[in-house]
Amino acid sequence: MRLSQAFIPTLKETPAEAQIASHRLMLRAGLVRQMSAGIYAWLPAGLRVLDRIANIVRDEQDRVGAQEVLMPTIQSADLWRESGRYEDYGKEMLRITDRHERELLYGPTNEEMITAIFRADVKSYKSLPQCLYHIQWKFRDEVRPRFGVMRGREFLMKDAYSFDISYDDAVLSYRKMMLAYMRTFARLGVRAIPMVADTGPIGGNLSHEFIILAPTGESQVFYDKAFEEIDITENAFHHDDPADLERFYQSMTTPYAATEEKHDEAAFAAIPEDRKREGRGIEVGHIFYFGTKYTKAMGVTVAGPDGKELTPEMGSYGIGVSRLVGALIEAHHDDAGIIWSDSVAPWAAAILNLKAGDAACDKICEELYAALGRDALYDDRSDRPGAKFADADLMGMPWQIIVGPRGAANGLVELKRRATGERFEVSPAEALAKVKR
RNA sequence: CGGGGUGUGGCGCAGUCUGGUAGCGCGCGUGUUUUGGGUACAUGAGGUCGUCGGUUCGAAUCCGGCCACCCCGACCA
């Protein structure tokens, strides 16, 4: 993308309504614009990030065998009456009436709908297990939206739903999804820690929140340093091997980790002093086993091996995709702006032409831009270098290829790593090799 | 939903107390200048002062209703 033609409205000053870093930076870097309280329009750069995050989530869901579907945003009130939640849900649910006076709602979640879809077509235990997910916009009419995209009313969420014929199988599904989540967050460039969450009336301990660490996090969290030492990406665990899943689950649940609500002072005190960790965290995912709550209420059964009817066991698994955009920024930014990871950055690199119009600079920039194609943001504006540096730092592309008249005369460019500030004088070819993703 | 606050050009703000028909900085357009960390000068465009009503010769300013947005708390992916 040529910056001179791009719709990336950056701001030098911070709009008054933005309080936290990620909100300020998302507005300043031209990622989003607020349309109503808690409702945002995604501009080109922001949408690219949102899509990249969604694609990593999708990739890891597919990898553990979940299948993608797409359910509607609008649902029928009747469906929710089947589970009894239409009355229970309260004012957070946006209720709508159509021209025929039929009661509809803008979905805050999809347990009822996925259960109805499953019920219609799955009749035998042989079809299980199943795990279906979708990535869709949801709406919860929060009393007080805030923190920009981190706590909006409309938000993009991945939610998966598992169906199994027994509790034991449901536990496998749960653990498999936990592994997929750990892989997902690692790829997004953040450290996520699963912490035991409240299971409400269902009971048991099969509910975990995934917390990523950021100084401006919403809640205080406590954990064992062990979580910093586990490398999920090295393929130590296979998701189809129950023994591996067991080992993985133990490694995730044995060391201490808790949010302030579930914090146990005594248990935390027992951790050796040098292993104690305490910080702020943002919840970006939640997994939950809830058994037959919906299948029972909605009369879902399948034929078992012995011909008798079975009620499938369910779990649901959410990742806040749009929230993650804000959360990733909270975790990785500095005074100058955003610091994107290579995996989610809207563009792999920014090419800064420090002297647009200079033959040598133009030539090198055009060649770099042609080689990188859609993965580069080319600052071809005729602005001063200072403005270009400031905008590139603000927008946070992981690499900046700085092309100025001094180096260009010798056929050299400067490669800057946004995260560390390191700079290297290299040939354009070397820069390309470093930057390609 | 309780408490507090704000609405004035794209953004940040002053002007409101004490009524006389709107101003500053940034940004934007044009020209010159500058060219490795938001250059300087000149010039120009852009505002029914959130909205409806009232008071007044006259309302951004005073009074009332409404709307929107923000902050603290409770709640939440």
Short mmCIF file of C-alpha atoms (C1' of nucleotides) in Angstrom, two decimals:
data_model
loop_
_atom_site.label_atom_id
_atom_site.label_comp_id
_atom_site.label_asym_id
_atom_site.label_seq_id
_atom_site.Cartn_x
_atom_site.Cartn_y
_atom_site.Cartn_z
CA MET A 1 0.00 0.00 0.00
CA ARG A 2 1.24 3.45 -0.88
CA LEU A 3 0.70 5.68 2.11
CA SER A 4 -0.01 8.64 -0.14
CA GLN A 5 -3.13 6.84 -1.36
CA ALA A 6 -4.05 4.84 1.72
CA PHE A 7 -6.96 5.56 4.01
CA ILE A 8 -4.97 5.52 7.20
CA PRO A 9 -5.96 8.66 9.07
CA THR A 10 -3.33 9.03 11.77
CA LEU A 11 -3.71 11.64 14.45
CA LYS A 12 -1.01 13.73 16.03
CA GLU A 13 -3.13 14.45 19.04
CA THR A 14 -5.11 12.03 21.15
CA PRO A 15 -8.91 12.31 21.13
CA ALA A 16 -10.19 13.20 24.59
CA GLU A 17 -12.34 10.10 25.03
CA ALA A 18 -9.47 7.62 24.90
CA GLN A 19 -8.09 6.80 28.33
CA ILE A 20 -5.96 3.70 28.00
CA ALA A 21 -2.93 3.16 25.79
CA SER A 22 -4.46 0.71 23.35
CA HIS A 23 -7.52 2.88 22.76
CA ARG A 24 -5.42 5.99 22.24
CA LEU A 25 -3.05 4.22 19.89
CA MET A 26 -5.81 2.53 17.90
CA LEU A 27 -7.39 5.93 17.25
CA ARG A 28 -4.09 7.67 16.57
CA ALA A 29 -2.80 4.96 14.25
CA GLY A 30 -6.04 5.07 12.28
CA LEU A 31 -7.14 1.50 13.05
CA VAL A 32 -10.67 2.22 14.19
CA ARG A 33 -13.20 5.00 14.65
CA GLN A 34 -15.98 4.98 17.17
CA MET A 35 -19.45 5.07 15.67
CA SER A 36 -21.48 4.80 18.89
CA ALA A 37 -20.66 3.98 22.50
CA GLY A 38 -18.83 0.66 22.33
CA ILE A 39 -19.33 0.27 18.57
CA TYR A 40 -16.43 0.72 16.18
CA ALA A 41 -15.76 0.91 12.47
CA TRP A 42 -12.60 -0.91 11.43
CA LEU A 43 -10.44 1.04 8.99
CA PRO A 44 -8.03 -0.63 6.55
CA ALA A 45 -5.04 -1.03 8.88
CA GLY A 46 -7.20 -2.19 11.78
CA LEU A 47 -9.10 -4.64 9.64
CA ARG A 48 -5.86 -6.18 8.44
CA VAL A 49 -4.83 -6.87 12.03
CA LEU A 50 -8.26 -8.20 12.91
CA ASP A 51 -8.14 -10.56 9.93
CA ARG A 52 -4.65 -11.76 10.72
CA ILE A 53 -5.63 -12.57 14.29
CA ALA A 54 -8.79 -14.33 13.11
CA ASN A 55 -6.78 -16.39 10.65
CA ILE A 56 -4.34 -17.59 13.30
CA VAL A 57 -7.27 -18.49 15.54
CA ARG A 58 -8.91 -20.30 12.61
CA ASP A 59 -5.71 -22.14 11.77
CA GLU A 60 -5.30 -23.51 15.28
CA GLN A 61 -8.98 -24.45 15.58
CA ASP A 62 -8.79 -26.37 12.31
CA ARG A 63 -5.58 -28.05 13.43
CA VAL A 64 -7.31 -29.73 16.39
CA GLY A 65 -10.19 -30.82 14.21
CA ALA A 66 -12.78 -28.15 14.86
CA GLN A 67 -14.86 -27.24 11.82
CA GLU A 68 -15.82 -23.74 10.90
CA VAL A 69 -19.42 -22.69 10.36
CA LEU A 70 -21.05 -19.28 10.32
CA MET A 71 -24.18 -18.69 12.31
CA PRO A 72 -26.32 -15.56 11.96
CA THR A 73 -26.08 -12.53 14.19
CA ILE A 74 -29.86 -12.35 14.54
CA GLN A 75 -31.58 -15.12 16.45
CA SER A 76 -35.14 -16.01 17.34
CA ALA A 77 -36.37 -15.44 20.88
CA ASP A 78 -38.16 -18.80 20.69
CA LEU A 79 -34.82 -20.57 20.50
CA TRP A 80 -33.74 -18.95 23.73
CA ARG A 81 -37.03 -19.81 25.39
CA GLU A 82 -36.14 -23.46 24.89
CA SER A 83 -33.17 -23.15 27.21
CA GLY A 84 -34.91 -20.70 29.50
CA ARG A 85 -32.26 -18.09 28.94
CA TYR A 86 -34.50 -15.58 27.16
CA GLU A 87 -35.88 -14.52 30.51
CA ASP A 88 -32.64 -14.99 32.43
CA TYR A 89 -30.30 -13.02 30.25
CA GLY A 90 -31.36 -9.55 31.25
CA LYS A 91 -30.75 -6.18 29.71
CA GLU A 92 -27.42 -7.10 28.19
CA MET A 93 -29.34 -8.83 25.45
CA LEU A 94 -30.36 -6.56 22.61
CA ARG A 95 -33.94 -7.49 21.82
CA ILE A 96 -35.47 -6.64 18.48
CA THR A 97 -38.97 -6.87 17.05
CA ASP A 98 -39.49 -7.36 13.34
CA ARG A 99 -42.37 -6.05 11.17
CA HIS A 100 -44.49 -9.08 12.07
CA GLU A 101 -44.02 -8.38 15.76
CA ARG A 102 -41.83 -11.46 16.03
CA GLU A 103 -39.30 -11.29 18.82
CA LEU A 104 -35.71 -11.49 17.72
CA LEU A 105 -32.39 -10.74 19.35
CA TYR A 106 -28.88 -9.84 18.32
CA GLY A 107 -26.88 -12.83 19.52
CA PRO A 108 -24.66 -12.39 22.58
CA THR A 109 -23.56 -16.03 22.25
CA ASN A 110 -24.64 -19.15 20.38
CA GLU A 111 -25.12 -22.18 22.64
CA GLU A 112 -28.81 -22.50 21.83
CA MET A 113 -28.34 -22.07 18.13
CA ILE A 114 -25.50 -24.55 17.76
CA THR A 115 -27.46 -27.04 19.85
CA ALA A 116 -30.46 -26.62 17.57
CA ILE A 117 -28.26 -27.13 14.50
CA PHE A 118 -26.73 -30.24 16.02
CA ARG A 119 -30.12 -31.58 17.11
CA ALA A 120 -31.57 -31.32 13.64
CA ASP A 121 -29.05 -33.59 11.95
CA VAL A 122 -27.00 -35.67 14.37
CA LYS A 123 -28.74 -38.89 15.41
CA SER A 124 -26.02 -41.40 16.26
CA TYR A 125 -23.10 -41.72 18.62
CA LYS A 126 -21.07 -42.61 15.51
CA SER A 127 -21.14 -38.95 14.46
CA LEU A 128 -19.44 -37.88 17.67
CA PRO A 129 -17.29 -36.23 18.75
CA GLN A 130 -18.01 -33.00 16.92
CA CYS A 131 -16.58 -29.57 17.45
CA LEU A 132 -17.96 -26.63 15.53
CA TYR A 133 -16.85 -23.03 15.73
CA HIS A 134 -17.53 -19.71 14.10
CA ILE A 135 -16.04 -16.25 14.11
CA GLN A 136 -18.87 -13.77 14.23
CA TRP A 137 -19.89 -10.36 15.52
CA LYS A 138 -21.77 -10.43 18.76
CA PHE A 139 -23.55 -7.82 20.79
CA ARG A 140 -23.85 -7.38 24.51
CA ASP A 141 -25.49 -4.19 25.64
CA GLU A 142 -22.97 -3.39 28.35
CA VAL A 143 -24.14 -0.73 30.78
CA ARG A 144 -20.84 0.97 30.45
CA PRO A 145 -18.68 0.27 27.43
CA ARG A 146 -15.10 1.46 27.82
CA PHE A 147 -11.46 0.91 26.96
CA GLY A 148 -12.22 1.13 23.24
CA VAL A 149 -12.32 -2.20 21.54
CA MET A 150 -11.40 -4.05 24.74
CA ARG A 151 -14.83 -3.65 26.20
CA GLY A 152 -17.13 -2.74 23.38
CA ARG A 153 -20.76 -3.66 22.98
CA GLU A 154 -20.25 -5.09 19.52
CA PHE A 155 -17.28 -7.45 19.31
CA LEU A 156 -15.85 -10.16 17.11
CA MET A 157 -15.56 -13.47 18.84
CA LYS A 158 -14.54 -16.99 18.00
CA ASP A 159 -16.74 -19.46 19.79
CA ALA A 160 -16.45 -23.21 19.51
CA TYR A 161 -18.84 -25.84 20.78
CA SER A 162 -17.94 -29.47 21.43
CA PHE A 163 -20.29 -32.46 21.53
CA ASP A 164 -19.21 -35.76 23.09
CA ILE A 165 -20.94 -38.96 24.13
CA SER A 166 -19.42 -39.12 27.61
CA TYR A 167 -17.89 -37.01 30.33
CA ASP A 168 -14.51 -38.60 29.69
CA ASP A 169 -14.63 -37.69 26.02
CA ALA A 170 -15.78 -34.18 26.87
CA VAL A 171 -12.71 -33.82 29.06
CA LEU A 172 -10.53 -34.78 26.10
CA SER A 173 -12.25 -32.16 23.98
CA TYR A 174 -11.69 -29.62 26.72
CA ARG A 175 -8.00 -30.39 27.01
CA LYS A 176 -7.54 -30.40 23.28
CA MET A 177 -9.05 -26.96 23.07
CA MET A 178 -6.84 -25.74 25.88
CA LEU A 179 -3.85 -26.85 23.85
CA ALA A 180 -5.18 -25.11 20.74
CA TYR A 181 -5.58 -21.92 22.81
CA MET A 182 -2.04 -22.03 24.14
CA ARG A 183 -0.72 -22.50 20.62
CA THR A 184 -2.91 -19.66 19.35
CA PHE A 185 -1.75 -17.12 21.92
CA ALA A 186 1.88 -18.11 21.46
CA ARG A 187 1.56 -17.43 17.75
CA LEU A 188 -0.02 -14.06 18.46
CA GLY A 189 3.14 -13.15 20.33
CA VAL A 190 1.80 -13.04 23.88
CA ARG A 191 2.14 -15.18 26.94
CA ALA A 192 -1.22 -16.52 28.04
CA ILE A 193 -1.82 -18.29 31.30
CA PRO A 194 -4.88 -20.45 31.95
CA MET A 195 -6.42 -19.62 35.29
CA VAL A 196 -9.22 -21.46 37.03
CA ALA A 197 -12.48 -19.61 36.53
CA ASP A 198 -15.79 -19.68 38.27
CA THR A 199 -18.00 -22.49 37.02
CA GLY A 200 -21.19 -21.12 38.52
CA PRO A 201 -24.02 -23.57 39.11
CA ILE A 202 -22.38 -26.33 37.02
CA GLY A 203 -19.56 -26.88 39.48
CA GLY A 204 -16.37 -28.79 38.89
CA ASN A 205 -13.09 -27.25 37.82
CA LEU A 206 -13.45 -27.41 34.05
CA SER A 207 -13.46 -23.72 33.32
CA HIS A 208 -10.39 -21.66 32.59
CA GLU A 209 -9.82 -18.07 31.66
CA PHE A 210 -6.82 -17.27 29.49
CA ILE A 211 -5.08 -14.21 30.79
CA ILE A 212 -2.37 -12.33 28.99
CA LEU A 213 -0.06 -10.14 30.96
CA ALA A 214 -0.07 -6.39 30.43
CA PRO A 215 0.76 -3.61 32.87
CA THR A 216 -2.62 -1.99 32.25
CA GLY A 217 -4.61 -5.21 32.66
CA GLU A 218 -8.07 -5.15 34.20
CA SER A 219 -7.36 -7.50 37.09
CA GLN A 220 -4.55 -8.53 39.37
CA VAL A 221 -3.18 -12.02 38.70
CA PHE A 222 -0.85 -14.34 40.61
CA TYR A 223 1.10 -17.22 39.14
CA ASP A 224 4.09 -19.50 39.31
CA LYS A 225 7.09 -18.74 37.15
CA ALA A 226 6.68 -22.23 35.68
CA PHE A 227 4.29 -20.74 33.12
CA GLU A 228 7.09 -18.67 31.68
CA GLU A 229 9.16 -21.78 30.98
CA ILE A 230 6.70 -23.91 29.03
CA ASP A 231 7.21 -23.76 25.28
CA ILE A 232 3.98 -24.74 23.60
CA THR A 233 5.28 -24.18 20.11
CA GLU A 234 7.88 -26.93 20.24
CA ASN A 235 5.29 -29.64 19.63
CA ALA A 236 5.89 -31.37 22.89
CA PHE A 237 2.26 -32.44 22.97
CA HIS A 238 0.14 -34.03 20.29
CA HIS A 239 -3.51 -33.09 20.36
CA ASP A 240 -4.77 -36.52 19.35
CA ASP A 241 -2.83 -38.46 21.96
CA PRO A 242 -4.77 -38.70 25.26
CA ALA A 243 -1.57 -39.34 27.19
CA ASP A 244 0.01 -36.20 25.74
CA LEU A 245 -3.13 -34.26 26.51
CA GLU A 246 -2.98 -35.50 30.08
CA ARG A 247 0.66 -34.40 30.44
CA PHE A 248 -0.15 -31.08 28.87
CA TYR A 249 -3.16 -30.52 31.10
CA GLN A 250 -1.12 -31.34 34.21
CA SER A 251 1.59 -28.88 33.17
CA MET A 252 -1.04 -26.19 32.73
CA THR A 253 -2.98 -26.81 35.92
CA THR A 254 -0.44 -27.96 38.50
CA PRO A 255 1.54 -24.71 38.97
CA TYR A 256 -0.33 -21.98 40.82
CA ALA A 257 -2.25 -19.41 38.77
CA ALA A 258 -5.24 -17.34 39.80
CA THR A 259 -6.99 -14.06 39.22
CA GLU A 260 -7.72 -11.88 42.23
CA GLU A 261 -11.24 -13.32 42.53
CA LYS A 262 -9.96 -16.86 42.93
CA HIS A 263 -6.71 -15.98 44.65
CA ASP A 264 -5.68 -18.23 47.52
CA GLU A 265 -3.15 -16.45 49.75
CA ALA A 266 -2.07 -19.66 51.49
CA ALA A 267 -1.43 -21.55 48.27
CA PHE A 268 0.44 -18.60 46.81
CA ALA A 269 2.54 -18.25 49.95
CA ALA A 270 3.67 -21.85 49.53
CA ILE A 271 5.42 -21.03 46.24
CA PRO A 272 9.17 -20.43 46.61
CA GLU A 273 9.84 -16.72 46.69
CA ASP A 274 11.87 -16.66 43.45
CA ARG A 275 9.04 -18.35 41.55
CA LYS A 276 6.24 -16.03 42.63
CA ARG A 277 4.88 -13.78 39.93
CA GLU A 278 2.26 -11.09 40.26
CA GLY A 279 0.96 -8.67 37.65
CA ARG A 280 -1.97 -7.33 35.74
CA GLY A 281 -3.86 -9.44 33.23
CA ILE A 282 -6.42 -9.18 30.47
CA GLU A 283 -8.84 -12.00 29.79
CA VAL A 284 -8.74 -12.92 26.11
CA GLY A 285 -10.24 -16.38 26.14
CA HIS A 286 -12.44 -18.65 28.19
CA ILE A 287 -13.12 -22.36 27.96
CA PHE A 288 -15.98 -24.07 29.70
CA TYR A 289 -17.39 -27.54 30.14
CA PHE A 290 -21.10 -27.46 30.93
CA GLY A 291 -22.22 -31.01 30.31
CA THR A 292 -25.83 -31.53 29.31
CA LYS A 293 -27.18 -28.12 30.30
CA TYR A 294 -28.40 -27.27 26.82
CA THR A 295 -28.77 -30.72 25.31
CA LYS A 296 -31.07 -31.72 28.17
CA ALA A 297 -33.07 -28.52 28.13
CA MET A 298 -33.47 -28.67 24.37
CA GLY A 299 -34.17 -32.40 24.17
CA VAL A 300 -31.10 -33.49 22.23
CA THR A 301 -30.33 -37.19 22.14
CA VAL A 302 -28.38 -39.52 19.89
CA ALA A 303 -28.56 -43.29 19.65
CA GLY A 304 -25.81 -45.02 21.65
CA PRO A 305 -23.93 -48.22 20.77
CA ASP A 306 -26.49 -50.25 22.69
CA GLY A 307 -29.41 -48.63 20.93
CA LYS A 308 -30.33 -46.55 23.97
CA GLU A 309 -30.53 -42.79 23.77
CA LEU A 310 -27.65 -40.68 25.02
CA THR A 311 -27.62 -37.00 25.90
CA PRO A 312 -24.45 -35.41 24.47
CA GLU A 313 -22.04 -33.56 26.72
CA MET A 314 -21.06 -30.08 25.64
CA GLY A 315 -18.39 -27.48 26.17
CA SER A 316 -17.93 -24.00 24.77
CA TYR A 317 -14.75 -22.13 24.05
CA GLY A 318 -14.43 -18.43 23.33
CA ILE A 319 -11.67 -16.14 22.12
CA GLY A 320 -12.27 -12.39 21.96
CA VAL A 321 -10.84 -11.63 18.53
CA SER A 322 -11.54 -7.89 18.42
CA ARG A 323 -10.61 -7.57 22.09
CA LEU A 324 -7.26 -9.14 21.26
CA VAL A 325 -6.35 -6.25 18.99
CA GLY A 326 -6.51 -3.96 22.01
CA ALA A 327 -4.99 -6.52 24.34
CA LEU A 328 -1.99 -7.11 22.08
CA ILE A 329 -1.35 -3.38 22.00
CA GLU A 330 -1.65 -3.18 25.77
CA ALA A 331 0.98 -5.89 25.99
CA HIS A 332 3.31 -4.42 23.35
CA HIS A 333 3.66 -0.67 22.91
CA ASP A 334 5.93 2.19 23.93
CA ASP A 335 5.71 5.96 24.08
CA ALA A 336 6.06 6.26 20.31
CA GLY A 337 3.30 3.83 19.40
CA ILE A 338 2.30 0.27 18.70
CA ILE A 339 4.76 -2.63 18.45
CA TRP A 340 3.12 -5.38 16.40
CA SER A 341 4.40 -8.93 16.38
CA ASP A 342 5.43 -10.25 12.97
CA SER A 343 2.43 -12.57 13.00
CA VAL A 344 -0.33 -9.94 13.25
CA ALA A 345 1.22 -6.73 11.92
CA PRO A 346 -0.95 -5.12 9.25
CA TRP A 347 2.13 -4.93 7.03
CA ALA A 348 5.42 -6.77 7.53
CA ALA A 349 7.40 -3.64 6.89
CA ALA A 350 7.16 0.08 6.32
CA ILE A 351 9.33 1.48 3.55
CA LEU A 352 10.30 5.05 4.37
CA ASN A 353 11.37 7.13 1.42
CA LEU A 354 13.10 9.95 3.23
CA LYS A 355 13.43 12.02 0.10
CA ALA A 356 10.61 11.30 -2.28
CA GLY A 357 11.64 12.70 -5.66
CA ASP A 358 15.31 11.79 -5.28
CA ALA A 359 16.11 9.43 -8.14
CA ALA A 360 18.22 7.00 -6.11
CA CYS A 361 15.75 6.89 -3.20
CA ASP A 362 12.74 6.46 -5.46
CA LYS A 363 14.38 3.66 -7.41
CA ILE A 364 15.32 1.61 -4.36
CA CYS A 365 11.93 2.18 -2.72
CA GLU A 366 10.00 1.16 -5.82
CA GLU A 367 12.06 -2.03 -6.13
CA LEU A 368 11.52 -2.90 -2.48
CA TYR A 369 7.84 -2.16 -2.76
CA ALA A 370 7.47 -4.31 -5.86
CA ALA A 371 9.22 -7.21 -4.12
CA LEU A 372 7.17 -7.01 -0.93
CA GLY A 373 3.89 -6.24 -2.64
CA ARG A 374 0.84 -6.23 -0.41
CA ASP A 375 2.94 -6.87 2.66
CA ALA A 376 4.58 -3.46 2.67
CA LEU A 377 3.35 -0.02 3.54
CA TYR A 378 5.31 2.38 1.36
CA ASP A 379 5.58 5.89 2.74
CA ASP A 380 5.96 7.75 -0.54
CA ARG A 381 4.62 11.03 0.78
CA SER A 382 6.62 14.19 0.28
CA ASP A 383 6.63 14.92 4.01
CA ARG A 384 9.65 15.55 6.14
CA PRO A 385 11.61 12.56 7.43
CA GLY A 386 10.56 13.33 10.99
CA ALA A 387 6.90 12.93 10.16
CA LYS A 388 7.57 9.60 8.48
CA PHE A 389 9.56 8.23 11.40
CA ALA A 390 6.84 9.31 13.79
CA ASP A 391 4.05 7.71 11.75
CA ALA A 392 5.97 4.48 11.20
CA ASP A 393 6.70 4.15 14.91
CA LEU A 394 3.08 4.94 15.71
CA MET A 395 1.70 2.33 13.32
CA GLY A 396 4.13 -0.23 14.64
CA MET A 397 5.17 -2.33 11.67
CA PRO A 398 7.84 -4.74 12.97
CA TRP A 399 10.40 -3.59 10.39
CA GLN A 400 11.17 -0.22 8.90
CA ILE A 401 13.25 -0.03 5.76
CA ILE A 402 14.62 3.48 5.78
CA VAL A 403 15.80 4.76 2.43
CA GLY A 404 17.62 8.08 2.58
CA PRO A 405 19.85 9.93 0.10
CA ARG A 406 23.03 9.23 2.09
CA GLY A 407 22.74 5.45 1.97
CA ALA A 408 21.01 5.30 -1.38
CA ALA A 409 24.03 6.87 -3.06
CA ASN A 410 25.99 3.79 -1.95
CA GLY A 411 23.15 1.38 -2.64
CA LEU A 412 22.42 0.87 1.06
CA VAL A 413 19.31 1.13 3.19
CA GLU A 414 18.78 1.12 6.91
CA LEU A 415 16.75 -1.65 8.50
CA LYS A 416 15.16 -0.83 11.83
CA ARG A 417 13.51 -3.32 14.17
CA ARG A 418 10.59 -1.57 15.79
CA ALA A 419 10.58 -3.66 18.97
CA THR A 420 14.21 -3.12 19.90
CA GLY A 421 15.18 -0.02 17.98
CA GLU A 422 18.16 -1.86 16.48
CA ARG A 423 19.36 -0.50 13.14
CA PHE A 424 21.40 -2.20 10.45
CA GLU A 425 22.96 -0.77 7.31
CA VAL A 426 22.25 -3.39 4.66
CA SER A 427 21.71 -3.83 0.95
CA PRO A 428 18.10 -3.77 -0.26
CA ALA A 429 18.35 -7.52 -0.97
CA GLU A 430 19.44 -8.26 2.59
CA ALA A 431 16.63 -6.11 3.92
CA LEU A 432 14.11 -8.04 1.85
CA ALA A 433 15.41 -11.38 3.09
CA LYS A 434 15.04 -10.25 6.70
CA VAL A 435 11.60 -8.77 6.30
CA LYS A 436 9.71 -11.35 4.22
CA ARG A 437 7.12 -13.31 6.15
"C1'" C B 1 -28.08 1.31 37.18
"C1'" G B 2 -26.15 4.95 41.15
"C1'" G B 3 -22.57 9.20 41.37
"C1'" G B 4 -19.71 12.93 38.61
"C1'" G B 5 -18.53 15.55 34.05
"C1'" U B 6 -18.42 17.26 28.91
"C1'" G B 7 -20.76 18.76 24.12
"C1'" U B 8 -17.71 25.37 20.25
"C1'" G B 9 -14.26 23.83 12.38
"C1'" G B 10 -11.11 17.10 11.30
"C1'" C B 11 -8.23 16.83 16.47
"C1'" G B 12 -6.96 19.44 21.21
"C1'" C B 13 -8.91 23.63 23.66
"C1'" A B 14 -10.32 29.12 25.14
"C1'" G B 15 -14.66 32.11 25.24
"C1'" U B 16 -20.08 30.99 29.19
"C1'" C B 17 -19.45 33.52 35.64
"C1'" U B 18 -20.31 39.51 33.78
"C1'" G B 19 -25.52 38.48 26.86
"C1'" G B 20 -23.70 42.47 21.71
"C1'" U B 21 -23.32 37.58 16.53
"C1'" A B 22 -16.80 33.23 17.56
"C1'" G B 23 -11.08 32.68 18.70
"C1'" C B 24 -6.14 29.95 19.49
"C1'" G B 25 -2.84 25.65 18.50
"C1'" C B 26 -2.48 21.36 15.50
"C1'" G B 27 -4.27 19.35 11.00
"C1'" C B 28 -6.05 20.61 5.77
"C1'" G B 29 -5.37 23.72 0.63
"C1'" U B 30 -1.83 27.01 -2.12
"C1'" G B 31 3.17 29.28 -2.63
"C1'" U B 32 8.17 29.82 -1.05
"C1'" U B 33 11.45 27.34 2.22
"C1'" U B 34 13.37 23.01 4.65
"C1'" U B 35 15.18 17.64 3.74
"C1'" G B 36 17.76 11.70 8.76
"C1'" G B 37 13.15 12.34 14.20
"C1'" G B 38 6.33 15.92 13.53
"C1'" U B 39 10.86 22.89 9.52
"C1'" A B 40 9.79 28.13 8.93
"C1'" C B 41 7.16 32.17 6.70
"C1'" A B 42 3.06 33.86 3.89
"C1'" U B 43 -1.82 33.04 2.36
"C1'" G B 44 -6.57 30.52 2.17
"C1'" A B 45 -10.74 27.25 3.15
"C1'" G B 46 -13.58 25.30 6.99
"C1'" G B 47 -18.14 26.33 12.59
"C1'" U B 48 -26.85 26.53 12.04
"C1'" C B 49 -21.50 26.83 19.19
"C1'" G B 50 -25.29 18.78 20.51
"C1'" U B 51 -30.69 19.55 20.06
"C1'" C B 52 -35.66 21.58 21.02
"C1'" G B 53 -38.12 25.35 23.44
"C1'" G B 54 -38.20 29.81 26.65
"C1'" U B 55 -36.37 34.85 28.43
"C1'" U B 56 -34.39 39.25 25.79
"C1'" C B 57 -34.03 44.53 21.09
"C1'" G B 58 -30.13 40.77 20.89
"C1'" A B 59 -28.19 34.07 23.34
"C1'" A B 60 -22.20 29.88 22.48
"C1'" U B 61 -23.21 32.79 27.03
"C1'" C B 62 -29.24 33.08 31.14
"C1'" C B 63 -33.61 29.28 32.18
"C1'" G B 64 -36.06 24.42 31.14
"C1'" G B 65 -36.63 19.72 28.48
"C1'" C B 66 -34.29 16.10 25.50
"C1'" C B 67 -30.04 13.60 23.15
"C1'" A B 68 -25.08 12.04 22.79
"C1'" C B 69 -20.40 11.00 24.75
"C1'" C B 70 -16.73 10.48 28.82
"C1'" C B 71 -15.05 9.27 33.95
"C1'" C B 72 -15.70 6.52 39.07
"C1'" G B 73 -18.49 2.36 41.14
"C1'" A B 74 -21.42 -2.35 40.45
"C1'" C B 75 -21.28 -5.92 36.01
"C1'" C B 76 -18.81 -8.36 32.03
"C1'" A B 77 -15.18 -12.04 26.55
#
